[in-house]
PDB file of C-alpha atoms and ligand atoms in Angstrom:
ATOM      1  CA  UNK A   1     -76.902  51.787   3.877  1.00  0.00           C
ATOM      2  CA  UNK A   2     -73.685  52.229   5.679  1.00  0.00           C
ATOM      3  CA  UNK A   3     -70.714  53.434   3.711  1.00  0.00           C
ATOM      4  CA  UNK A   4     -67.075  52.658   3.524  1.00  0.00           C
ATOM      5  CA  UNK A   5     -65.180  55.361   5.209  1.00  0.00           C
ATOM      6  CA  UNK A   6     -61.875  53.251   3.882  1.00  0.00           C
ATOM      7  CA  UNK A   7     -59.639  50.047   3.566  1.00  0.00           C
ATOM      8  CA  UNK A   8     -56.828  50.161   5.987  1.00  0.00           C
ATOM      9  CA  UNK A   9     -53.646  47.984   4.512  1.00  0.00           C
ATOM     10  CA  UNK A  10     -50.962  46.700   6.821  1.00  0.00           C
ATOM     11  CA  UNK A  11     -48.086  49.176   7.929  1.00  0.00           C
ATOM     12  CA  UNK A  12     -45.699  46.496   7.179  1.00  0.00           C
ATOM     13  CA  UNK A  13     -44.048  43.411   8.876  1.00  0.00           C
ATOM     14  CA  UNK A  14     -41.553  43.141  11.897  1.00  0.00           C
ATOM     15  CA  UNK A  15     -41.183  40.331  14.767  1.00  0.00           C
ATOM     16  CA  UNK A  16     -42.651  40.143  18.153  1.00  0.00           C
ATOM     17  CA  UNK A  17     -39.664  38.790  19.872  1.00  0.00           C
ATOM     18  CA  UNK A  18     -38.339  35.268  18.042  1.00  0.00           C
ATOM     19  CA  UNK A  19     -42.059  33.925  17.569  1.00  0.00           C
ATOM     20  CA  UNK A  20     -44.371  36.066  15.941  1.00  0.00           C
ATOM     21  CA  UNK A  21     -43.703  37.492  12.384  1.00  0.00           C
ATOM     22  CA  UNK A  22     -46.668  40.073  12.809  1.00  0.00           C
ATOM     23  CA  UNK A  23     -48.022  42.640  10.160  1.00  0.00           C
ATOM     24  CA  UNK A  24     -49.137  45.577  11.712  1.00  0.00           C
ATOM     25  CA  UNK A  25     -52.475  45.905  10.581  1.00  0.00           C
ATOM     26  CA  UNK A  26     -53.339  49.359  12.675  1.00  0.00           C
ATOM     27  CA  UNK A  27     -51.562  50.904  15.764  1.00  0.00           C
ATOM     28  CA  UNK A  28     -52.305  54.360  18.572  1.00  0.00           C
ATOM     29  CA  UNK A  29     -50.185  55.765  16.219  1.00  0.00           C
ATOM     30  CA  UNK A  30     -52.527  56.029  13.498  1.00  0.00           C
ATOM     31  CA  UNK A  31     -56.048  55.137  13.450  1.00  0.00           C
ATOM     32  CA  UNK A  32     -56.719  54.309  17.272  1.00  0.00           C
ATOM     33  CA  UNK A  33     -59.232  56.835  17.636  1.00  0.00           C
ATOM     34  CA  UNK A  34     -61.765  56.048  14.257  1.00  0.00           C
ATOM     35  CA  UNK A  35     -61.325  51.921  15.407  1.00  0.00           C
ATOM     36  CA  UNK A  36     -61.934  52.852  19.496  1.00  0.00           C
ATOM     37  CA  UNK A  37     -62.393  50.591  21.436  1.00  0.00           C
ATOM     38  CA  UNK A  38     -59.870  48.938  19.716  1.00  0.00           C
ATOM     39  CA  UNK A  39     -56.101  50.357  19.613  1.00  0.00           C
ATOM     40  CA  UNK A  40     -54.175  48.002  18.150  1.00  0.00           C
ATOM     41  CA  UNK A  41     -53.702  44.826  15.805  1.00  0.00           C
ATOM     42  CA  UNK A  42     -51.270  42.459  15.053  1.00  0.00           C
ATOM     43  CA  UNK A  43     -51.657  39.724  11.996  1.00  0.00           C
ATOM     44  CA  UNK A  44     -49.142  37.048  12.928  1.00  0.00           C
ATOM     45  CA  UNK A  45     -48.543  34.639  10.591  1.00  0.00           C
ATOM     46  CA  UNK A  46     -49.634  32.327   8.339  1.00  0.00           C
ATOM     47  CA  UNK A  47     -46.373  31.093   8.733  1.00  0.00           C
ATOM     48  CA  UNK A  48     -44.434  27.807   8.965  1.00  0.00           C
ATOM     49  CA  UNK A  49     -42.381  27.146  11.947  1.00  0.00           C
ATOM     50  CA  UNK A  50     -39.767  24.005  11.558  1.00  0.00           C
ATOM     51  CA  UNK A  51     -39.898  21.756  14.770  1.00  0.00           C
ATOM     52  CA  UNK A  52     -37.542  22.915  17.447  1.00  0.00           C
ATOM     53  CA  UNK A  53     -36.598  22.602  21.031  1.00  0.00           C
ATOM     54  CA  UNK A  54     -36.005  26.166  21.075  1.00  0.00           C
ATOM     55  CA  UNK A  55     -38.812  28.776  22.937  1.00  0.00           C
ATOM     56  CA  UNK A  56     -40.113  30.916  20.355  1.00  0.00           C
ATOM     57  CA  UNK A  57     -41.663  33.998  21.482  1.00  0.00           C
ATOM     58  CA  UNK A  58     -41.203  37.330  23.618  1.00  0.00           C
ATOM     59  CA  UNK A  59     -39.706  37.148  27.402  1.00  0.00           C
ATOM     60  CA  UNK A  60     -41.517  39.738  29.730  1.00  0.00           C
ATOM     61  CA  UNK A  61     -42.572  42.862  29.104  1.00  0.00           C
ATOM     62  CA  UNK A  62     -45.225  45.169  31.018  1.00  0.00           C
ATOM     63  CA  UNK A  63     -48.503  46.738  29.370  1.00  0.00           C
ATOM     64  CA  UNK A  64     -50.856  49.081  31.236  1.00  0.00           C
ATOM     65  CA  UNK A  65     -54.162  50.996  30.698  1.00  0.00           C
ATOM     66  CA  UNK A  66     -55.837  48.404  28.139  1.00  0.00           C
ATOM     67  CA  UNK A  67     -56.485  44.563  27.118  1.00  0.00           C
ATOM     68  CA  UNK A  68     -54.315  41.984  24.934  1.00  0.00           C
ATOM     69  CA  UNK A  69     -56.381  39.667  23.091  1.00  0.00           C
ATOM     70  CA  UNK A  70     -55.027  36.854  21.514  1.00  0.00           C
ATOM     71  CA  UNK A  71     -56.815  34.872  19.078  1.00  0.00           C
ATOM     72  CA  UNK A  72     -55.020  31.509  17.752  1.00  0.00           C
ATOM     73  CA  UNK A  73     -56.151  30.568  14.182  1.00  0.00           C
ATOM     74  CA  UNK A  74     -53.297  27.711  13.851  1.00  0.00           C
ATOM     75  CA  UNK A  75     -50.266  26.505  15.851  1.00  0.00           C
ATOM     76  CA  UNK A  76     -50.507  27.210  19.836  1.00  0.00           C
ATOM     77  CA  UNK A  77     -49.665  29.832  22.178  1.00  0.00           C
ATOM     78  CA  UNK A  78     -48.343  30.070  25.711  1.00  0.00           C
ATOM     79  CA  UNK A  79     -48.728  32.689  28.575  1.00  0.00           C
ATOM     80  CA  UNK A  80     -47.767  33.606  31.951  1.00  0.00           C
ATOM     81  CA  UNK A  81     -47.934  37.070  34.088  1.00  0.00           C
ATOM     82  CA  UNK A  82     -47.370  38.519  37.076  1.00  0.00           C
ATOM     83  CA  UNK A  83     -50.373  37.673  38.738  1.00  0.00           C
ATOM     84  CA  UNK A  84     -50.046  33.922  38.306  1.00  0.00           C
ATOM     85  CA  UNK A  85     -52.177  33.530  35.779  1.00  0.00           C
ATOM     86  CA  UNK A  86     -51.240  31.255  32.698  1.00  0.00           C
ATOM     87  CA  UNK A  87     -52.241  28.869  30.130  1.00  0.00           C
ATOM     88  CA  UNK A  88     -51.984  27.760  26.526  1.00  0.00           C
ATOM     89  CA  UNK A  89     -54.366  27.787  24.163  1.00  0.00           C
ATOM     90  CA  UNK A  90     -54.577  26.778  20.079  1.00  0.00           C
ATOM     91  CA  UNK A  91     -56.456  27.183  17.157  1.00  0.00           C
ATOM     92  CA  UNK A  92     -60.074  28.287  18.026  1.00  0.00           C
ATOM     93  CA  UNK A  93     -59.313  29.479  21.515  1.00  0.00           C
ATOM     94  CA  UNK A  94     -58.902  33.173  22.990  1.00  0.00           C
ATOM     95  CA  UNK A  95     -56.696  34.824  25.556  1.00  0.00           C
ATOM     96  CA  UNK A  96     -58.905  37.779  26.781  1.00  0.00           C
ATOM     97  CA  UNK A  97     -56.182  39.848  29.672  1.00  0.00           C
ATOM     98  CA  UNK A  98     -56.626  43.014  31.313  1.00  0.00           C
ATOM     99  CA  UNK A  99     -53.659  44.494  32.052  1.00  0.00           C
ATOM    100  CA  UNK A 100     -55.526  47.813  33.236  1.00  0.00           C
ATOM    101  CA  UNK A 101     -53.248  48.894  36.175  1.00  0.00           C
ATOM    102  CA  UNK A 102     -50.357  46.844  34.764  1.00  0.00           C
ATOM    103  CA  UNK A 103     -48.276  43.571  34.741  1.00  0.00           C
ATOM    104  CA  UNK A 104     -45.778  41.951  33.483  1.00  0.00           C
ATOM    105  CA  UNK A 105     -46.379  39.001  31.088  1.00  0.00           C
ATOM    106  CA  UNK A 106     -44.455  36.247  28.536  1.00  0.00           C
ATOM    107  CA  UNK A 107     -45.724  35.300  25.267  1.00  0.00           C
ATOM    108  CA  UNK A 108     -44.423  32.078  23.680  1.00  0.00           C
ATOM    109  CA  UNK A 109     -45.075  29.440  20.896  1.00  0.00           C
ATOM    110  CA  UNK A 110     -46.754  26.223  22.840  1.00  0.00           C
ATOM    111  CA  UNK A 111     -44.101  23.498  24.041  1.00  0.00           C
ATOM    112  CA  UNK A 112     -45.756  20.385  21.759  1.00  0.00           C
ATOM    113  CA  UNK A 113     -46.677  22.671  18.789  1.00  0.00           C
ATOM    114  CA  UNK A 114     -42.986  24.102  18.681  1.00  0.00           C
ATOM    115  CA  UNK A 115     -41.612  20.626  19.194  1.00  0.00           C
ATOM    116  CA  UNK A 116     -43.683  19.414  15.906  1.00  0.00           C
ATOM    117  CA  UNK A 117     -43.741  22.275  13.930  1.00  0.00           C
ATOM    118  CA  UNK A 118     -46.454  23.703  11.699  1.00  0.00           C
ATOM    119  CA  UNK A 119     -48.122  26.562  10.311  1.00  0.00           C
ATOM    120  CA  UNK A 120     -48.467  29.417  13.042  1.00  0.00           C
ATOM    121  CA  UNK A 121     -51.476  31.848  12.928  1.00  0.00           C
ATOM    122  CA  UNK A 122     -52.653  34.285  15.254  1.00  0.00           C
ATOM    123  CA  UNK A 123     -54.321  37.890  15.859  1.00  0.00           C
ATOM    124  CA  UNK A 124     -53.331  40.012  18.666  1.00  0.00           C
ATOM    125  CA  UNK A 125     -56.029  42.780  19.214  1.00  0.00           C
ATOM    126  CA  UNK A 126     -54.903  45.489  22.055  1.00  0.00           C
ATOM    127  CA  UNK A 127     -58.579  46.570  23.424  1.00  0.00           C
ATOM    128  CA  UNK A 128     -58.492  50.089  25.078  1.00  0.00           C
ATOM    129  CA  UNK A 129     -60.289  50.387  28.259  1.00  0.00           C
ATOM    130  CA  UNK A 130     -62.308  53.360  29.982  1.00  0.00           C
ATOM    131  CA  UNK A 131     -60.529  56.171  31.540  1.00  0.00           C
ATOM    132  CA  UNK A 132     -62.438  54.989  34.574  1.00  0.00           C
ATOM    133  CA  UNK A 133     -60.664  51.223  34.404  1.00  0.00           C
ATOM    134  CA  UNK A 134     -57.427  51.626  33.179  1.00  0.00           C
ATOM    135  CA  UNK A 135     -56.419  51.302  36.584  1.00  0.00           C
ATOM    136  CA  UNK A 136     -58.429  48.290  38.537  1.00  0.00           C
ATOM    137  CA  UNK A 137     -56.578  45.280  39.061  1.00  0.00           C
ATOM    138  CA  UNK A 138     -55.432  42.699  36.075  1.00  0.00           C
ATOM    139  CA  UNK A 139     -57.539  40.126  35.207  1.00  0.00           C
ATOM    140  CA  UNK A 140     -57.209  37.178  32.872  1.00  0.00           C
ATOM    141  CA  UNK A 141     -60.071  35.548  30.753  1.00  0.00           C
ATOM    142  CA  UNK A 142     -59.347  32.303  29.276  1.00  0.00           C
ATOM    143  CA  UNK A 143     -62.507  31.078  26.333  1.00  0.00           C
ATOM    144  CA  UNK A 144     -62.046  28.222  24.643  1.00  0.00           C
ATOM    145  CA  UNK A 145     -63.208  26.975  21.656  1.00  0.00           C
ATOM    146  CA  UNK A 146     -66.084  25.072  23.120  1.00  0.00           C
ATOM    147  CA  UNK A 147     -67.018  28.070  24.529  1.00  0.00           C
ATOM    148  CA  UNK A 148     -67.468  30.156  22.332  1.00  0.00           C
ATOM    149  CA  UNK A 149     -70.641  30.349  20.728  1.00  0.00           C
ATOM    150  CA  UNK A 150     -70.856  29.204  17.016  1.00  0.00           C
ATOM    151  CA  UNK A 151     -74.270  30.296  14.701  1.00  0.00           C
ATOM    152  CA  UNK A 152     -74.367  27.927  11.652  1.00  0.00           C
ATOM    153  CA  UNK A 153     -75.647  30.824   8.765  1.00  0.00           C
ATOM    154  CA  UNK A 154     -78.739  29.702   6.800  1.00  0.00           C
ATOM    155  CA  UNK A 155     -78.014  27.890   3.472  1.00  0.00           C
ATOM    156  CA  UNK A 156     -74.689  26.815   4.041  1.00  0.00           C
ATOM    157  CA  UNK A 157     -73.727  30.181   3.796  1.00  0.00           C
ATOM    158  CA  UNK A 158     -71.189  29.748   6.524  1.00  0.00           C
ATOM    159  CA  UNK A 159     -70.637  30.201  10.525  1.00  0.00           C
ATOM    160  CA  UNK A 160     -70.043  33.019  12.932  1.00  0.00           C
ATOM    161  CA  UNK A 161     -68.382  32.327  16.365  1.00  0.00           C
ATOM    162  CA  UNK A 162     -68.878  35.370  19.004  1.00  0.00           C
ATOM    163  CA  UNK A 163     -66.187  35.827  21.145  1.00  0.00           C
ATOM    164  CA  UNK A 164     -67.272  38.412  22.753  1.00  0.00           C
ATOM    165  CA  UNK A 165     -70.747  40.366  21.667  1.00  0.00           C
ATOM    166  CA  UNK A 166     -73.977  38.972  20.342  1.00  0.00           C
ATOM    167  CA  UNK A 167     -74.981  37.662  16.868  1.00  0.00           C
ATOM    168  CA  UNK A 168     -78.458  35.922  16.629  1.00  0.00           C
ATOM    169  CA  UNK A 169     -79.109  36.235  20.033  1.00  0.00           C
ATOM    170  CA  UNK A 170     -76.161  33.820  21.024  1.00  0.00           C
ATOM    171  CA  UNK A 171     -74.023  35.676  23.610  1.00  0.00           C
ATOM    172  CA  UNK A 172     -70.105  35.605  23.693  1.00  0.00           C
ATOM    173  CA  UNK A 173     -68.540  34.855  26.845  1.00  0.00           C
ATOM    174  CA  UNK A 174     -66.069  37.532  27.482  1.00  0.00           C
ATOM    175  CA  UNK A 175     -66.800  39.813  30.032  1.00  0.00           C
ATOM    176  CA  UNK A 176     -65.273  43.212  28.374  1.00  0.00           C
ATOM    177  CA  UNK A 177     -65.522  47.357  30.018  1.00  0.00           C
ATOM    178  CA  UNK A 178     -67.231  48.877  27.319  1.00  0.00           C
ATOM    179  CA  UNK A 179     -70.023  47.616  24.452  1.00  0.00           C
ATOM    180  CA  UNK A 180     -68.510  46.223  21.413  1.00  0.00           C
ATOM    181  CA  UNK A 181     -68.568  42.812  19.374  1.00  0.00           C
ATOM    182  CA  UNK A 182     -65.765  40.403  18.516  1.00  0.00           C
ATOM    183  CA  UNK A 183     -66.847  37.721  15.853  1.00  0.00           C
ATOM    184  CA  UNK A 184     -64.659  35.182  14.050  1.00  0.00           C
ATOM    185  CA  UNK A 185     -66.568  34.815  10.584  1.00  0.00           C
ATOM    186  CA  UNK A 186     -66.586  32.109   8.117  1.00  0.00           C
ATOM    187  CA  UNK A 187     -68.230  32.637   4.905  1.00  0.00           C
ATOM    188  CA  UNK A 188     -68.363  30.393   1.642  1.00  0.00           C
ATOM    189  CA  UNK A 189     -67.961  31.547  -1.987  1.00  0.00           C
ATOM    190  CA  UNK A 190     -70.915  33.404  -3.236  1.00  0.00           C
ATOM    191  CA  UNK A 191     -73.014  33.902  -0.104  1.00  0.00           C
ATOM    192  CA  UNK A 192     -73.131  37.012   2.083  1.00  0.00           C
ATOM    193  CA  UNK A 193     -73.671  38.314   5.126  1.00  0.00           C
ATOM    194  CA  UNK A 194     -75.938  41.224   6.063  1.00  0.00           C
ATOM    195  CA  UNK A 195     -75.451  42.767   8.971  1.00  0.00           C
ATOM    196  CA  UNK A 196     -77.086  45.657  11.526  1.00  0.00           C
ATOM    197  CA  UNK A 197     -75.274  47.407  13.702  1.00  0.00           C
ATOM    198  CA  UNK A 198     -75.485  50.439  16.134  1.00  0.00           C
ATOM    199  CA  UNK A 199     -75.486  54.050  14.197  1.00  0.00           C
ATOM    200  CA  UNK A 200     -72.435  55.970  15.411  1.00  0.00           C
ATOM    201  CA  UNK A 201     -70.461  52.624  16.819  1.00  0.00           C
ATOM    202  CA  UNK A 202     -67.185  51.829  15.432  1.00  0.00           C
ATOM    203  CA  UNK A 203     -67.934  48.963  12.739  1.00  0.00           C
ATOM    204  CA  UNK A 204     -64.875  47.396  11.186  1.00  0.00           C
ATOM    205  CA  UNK A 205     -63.601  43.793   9.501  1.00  0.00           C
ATOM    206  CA  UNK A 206     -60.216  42.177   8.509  1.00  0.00           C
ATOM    207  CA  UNK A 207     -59.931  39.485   6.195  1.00  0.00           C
ATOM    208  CA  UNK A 208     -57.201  36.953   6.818  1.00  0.00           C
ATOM    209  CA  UNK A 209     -58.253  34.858   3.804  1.00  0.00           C
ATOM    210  CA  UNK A 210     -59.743  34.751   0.815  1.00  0.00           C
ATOM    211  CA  UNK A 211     -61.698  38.257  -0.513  1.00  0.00           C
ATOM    212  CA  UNK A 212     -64.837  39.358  -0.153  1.00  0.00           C
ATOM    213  CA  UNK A 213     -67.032  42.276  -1.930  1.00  0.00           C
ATOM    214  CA  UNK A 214     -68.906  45.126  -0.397  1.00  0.00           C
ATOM    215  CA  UNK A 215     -71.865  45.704  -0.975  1.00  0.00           C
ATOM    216  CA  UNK A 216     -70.683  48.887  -2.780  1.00  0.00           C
ATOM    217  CA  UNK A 217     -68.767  47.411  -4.682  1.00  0.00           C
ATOM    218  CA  UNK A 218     -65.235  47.459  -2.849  1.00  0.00           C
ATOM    219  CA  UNK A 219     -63.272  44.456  -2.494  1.00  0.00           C
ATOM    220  CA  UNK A 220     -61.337  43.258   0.379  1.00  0.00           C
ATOM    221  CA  UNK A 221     -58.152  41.293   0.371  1.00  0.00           C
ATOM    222  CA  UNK A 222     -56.182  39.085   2.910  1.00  0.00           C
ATOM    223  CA  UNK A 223     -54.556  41.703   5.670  1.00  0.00           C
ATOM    224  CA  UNK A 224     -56.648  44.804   4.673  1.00  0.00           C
ATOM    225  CA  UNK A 225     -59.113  46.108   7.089  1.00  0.00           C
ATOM    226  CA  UNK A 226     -62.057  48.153   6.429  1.00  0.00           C
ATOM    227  CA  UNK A 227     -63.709  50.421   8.069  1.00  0.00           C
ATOM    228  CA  UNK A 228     -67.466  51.433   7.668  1.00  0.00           C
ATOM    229  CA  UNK A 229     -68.553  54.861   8.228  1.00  0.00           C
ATOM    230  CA  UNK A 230     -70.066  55.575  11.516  1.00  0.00           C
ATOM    231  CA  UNK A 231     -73.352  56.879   9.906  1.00  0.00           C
ATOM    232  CA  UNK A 232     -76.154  54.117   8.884  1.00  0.00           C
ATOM    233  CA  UNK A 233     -77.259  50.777  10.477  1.00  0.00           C
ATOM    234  CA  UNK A 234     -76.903  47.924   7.572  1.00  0.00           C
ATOM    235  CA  UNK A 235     -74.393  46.669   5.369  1.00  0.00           C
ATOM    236  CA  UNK A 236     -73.258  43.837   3.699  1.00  0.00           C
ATOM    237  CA  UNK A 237     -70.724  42.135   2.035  1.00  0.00           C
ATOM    238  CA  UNK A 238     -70.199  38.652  -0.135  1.00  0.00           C
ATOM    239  CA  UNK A 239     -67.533  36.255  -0.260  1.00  0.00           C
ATOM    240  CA  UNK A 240     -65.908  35.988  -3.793  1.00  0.00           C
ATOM    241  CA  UNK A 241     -63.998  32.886  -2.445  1.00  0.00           C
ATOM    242  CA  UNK A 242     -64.157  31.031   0.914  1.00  0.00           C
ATOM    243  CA  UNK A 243     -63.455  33.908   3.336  1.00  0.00           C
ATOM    244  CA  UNK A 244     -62.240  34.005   6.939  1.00  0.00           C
ATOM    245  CA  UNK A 245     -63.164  37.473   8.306  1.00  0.00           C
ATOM    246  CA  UNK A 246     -62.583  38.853  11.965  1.00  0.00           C
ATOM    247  CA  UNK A 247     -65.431  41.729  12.684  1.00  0.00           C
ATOM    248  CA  UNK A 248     -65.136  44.131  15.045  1.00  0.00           C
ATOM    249  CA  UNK A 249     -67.796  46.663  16.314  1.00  0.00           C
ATOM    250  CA  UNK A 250     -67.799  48.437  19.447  1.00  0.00           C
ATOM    251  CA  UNK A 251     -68.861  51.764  21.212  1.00  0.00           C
ATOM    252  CA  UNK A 252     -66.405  54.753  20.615  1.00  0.00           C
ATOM    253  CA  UNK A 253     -64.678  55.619  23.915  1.00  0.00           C
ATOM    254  CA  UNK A 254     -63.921  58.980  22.949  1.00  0.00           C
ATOM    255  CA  UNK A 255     -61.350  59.609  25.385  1.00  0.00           C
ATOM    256  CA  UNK A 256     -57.704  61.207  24.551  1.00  0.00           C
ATOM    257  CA  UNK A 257     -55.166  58.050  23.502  1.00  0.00           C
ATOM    258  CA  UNK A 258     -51.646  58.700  24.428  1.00  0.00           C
ATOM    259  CA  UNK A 259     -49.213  55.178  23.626  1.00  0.00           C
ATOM    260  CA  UNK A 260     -45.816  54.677  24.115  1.00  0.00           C
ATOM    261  CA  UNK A 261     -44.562  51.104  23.781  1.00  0.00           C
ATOM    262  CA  UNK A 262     -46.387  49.171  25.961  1.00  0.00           C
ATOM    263  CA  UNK A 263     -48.209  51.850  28.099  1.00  0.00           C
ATOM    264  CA  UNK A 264     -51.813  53.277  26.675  1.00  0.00           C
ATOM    265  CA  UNK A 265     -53.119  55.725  28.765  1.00  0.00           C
ATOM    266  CA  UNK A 266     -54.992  59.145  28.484  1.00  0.00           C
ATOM    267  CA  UNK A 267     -52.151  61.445  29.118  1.00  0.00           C
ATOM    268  CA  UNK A 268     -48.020  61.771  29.168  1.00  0.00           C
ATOM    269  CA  UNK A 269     -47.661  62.401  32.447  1.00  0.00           C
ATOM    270  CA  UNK A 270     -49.726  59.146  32.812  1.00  0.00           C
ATOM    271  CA  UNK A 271     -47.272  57.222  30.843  1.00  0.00           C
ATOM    272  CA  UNK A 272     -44.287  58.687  32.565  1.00  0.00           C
ATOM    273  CA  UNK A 273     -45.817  57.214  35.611  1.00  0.00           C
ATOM    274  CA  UNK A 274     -46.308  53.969  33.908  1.00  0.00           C
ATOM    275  CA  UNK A 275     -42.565  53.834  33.519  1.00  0.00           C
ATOM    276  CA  UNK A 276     -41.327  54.760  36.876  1.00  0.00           C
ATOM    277  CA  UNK A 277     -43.908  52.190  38.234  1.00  0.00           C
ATOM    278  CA  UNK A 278     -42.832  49.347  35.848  1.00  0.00           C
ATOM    279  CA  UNK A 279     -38.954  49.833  36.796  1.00  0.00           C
ATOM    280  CA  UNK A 280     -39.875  50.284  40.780  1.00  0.00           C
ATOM    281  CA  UNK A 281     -41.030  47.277  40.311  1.00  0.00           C
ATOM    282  CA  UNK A 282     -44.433  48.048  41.089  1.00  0.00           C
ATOM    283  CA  UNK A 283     -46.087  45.879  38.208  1.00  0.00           C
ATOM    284  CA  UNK A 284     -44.779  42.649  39.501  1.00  0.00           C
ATOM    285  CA  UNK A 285     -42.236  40.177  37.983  1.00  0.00           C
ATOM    286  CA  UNK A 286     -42.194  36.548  36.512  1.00  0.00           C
TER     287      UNK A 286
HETATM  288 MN1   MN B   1     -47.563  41.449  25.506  1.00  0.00          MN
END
């Protein structure tokens, strides 16, 4: 059976701009290499917003050599780059952007949800991508809800949507660089989940509620993440109340990571360059 290598907790809170009261759940700066693909996440919320005419949010800023992946679990969010692409999406849907050779992009709270109010809830994931693609052209993958596959567990166990990935031979419709699986879990009080993955792949879950038990034993609370060893194929784990778990698995990249702000690339002199291209203007503008 696979092991827990450990239980990542949340390096604290801070704001994304005026919008997004985000615990930092893991960064580059710490465990980017044991969770590659993935660099980056960002637990925003639950939180409620009073209505307001005001736009919540963060104006634009540039990102290079990776993805930004959005997922709303409550409220709405709102998006336009460089390229032209744009959209707003709520609870259930998925923002999937490359940013790869870079842009220039503005995140806000949705115009209606903003203007009623409401609990706000949302991951940001940043995905790394290949040394080979971090620098093809931007591209922007909008999935909504009804697109996004959804396997009903048996006995009322629960659900699991696959954004991107495969679970039960249903296939998730993002389009992403490098092997790896994005599921939005459900499961109810008492059941469990057992799960096979890929021996050496990067196999990780958050909960964002409720808690759920490994199957060694280890429990598992809102905003901790845990990470399985990369040795061993199965696991499982059990829901001690009505869970909400976001899985992540993927194919190690193992390339160097070097982040600075907004910019993850595979060297310094890389992200100098990322710099002098975003202020020559050569990422675009709004
Ligand atoms: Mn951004």
């Amino acid at each position: 059976m696979k092991k827990l290598a450990f239980i990542k907790k949340s390096n604290g809170s801070h704001w994304v701009g005026d919008g997004f009261p985000v615990r930092n759940i893991f960064s580059y700066n710490d465990i980017a290499q044991e969770m590659s693909p993935f660099l980056m996440m960002d637990y925003a919320g639950p939180k409620e917003f009073p209505p307001t005419s005001k736009k919540l949010g963060v104006g634009s800023h540039p990102h290079r050599g990776f993805e930004t992946v959005t997922i709303v679990y409550s409220g709405e969010v709102e998006h336009r780059d460089s390229t032209g692409a744009g959209g707003k999406i709520g609870p259930g849907d998925v923002q999937w952007m490359t940013a790869a050779s870079g842009l220039v992009h503005e995140e806000f709270h949705g115009t209606e949800f903003a203007k009623k109010g409401g609990t706000f809830e949302m991951i940001q994931l940043w995905v790394n991508l290949p040394k080979k693609d971090k620098m093809v052209s931007p591209r922007y993958q909008e999935i909504l809800n009804s697109q996004i596959p959804e396997i009903q567990l048996p006995e009322n166990a629960g659900s699991v949507r696959v954004i991107a990935g495969e679970y039960a031979n249903k296939v998730g419709p993002t389009n992403t660089f490098s092997p790896m699986n994005v599921w939005d879990v459900r499961l109810k009080a008492g059941s469990s989940l057992s799960l096979k993955v890929k021996e050496g792949d990067t196999t990780s879950f958050l909960i964002l509620k409720g808690e759920v038990q490994l199957h060694s034993g280890e429990k598992v609370l809102p905003a901790e993440l845990a990470l399985m060893e990369r040795a061993g194929e199965e696991f499982s784990f059990s829901a001690v109340e009505d869970s909400v778990v976001l899985f992540l698995n993927g194919t190690p990249l193992n390339e160097p990571i070097v982040g600075y702000g907004p910019f993850v690339m595979n060297s310094e002199a890389e992200i100098r360059q990322a710099f002098v291209d975003y202020q020559s203007g050569k990422m675009g503008k709004i």
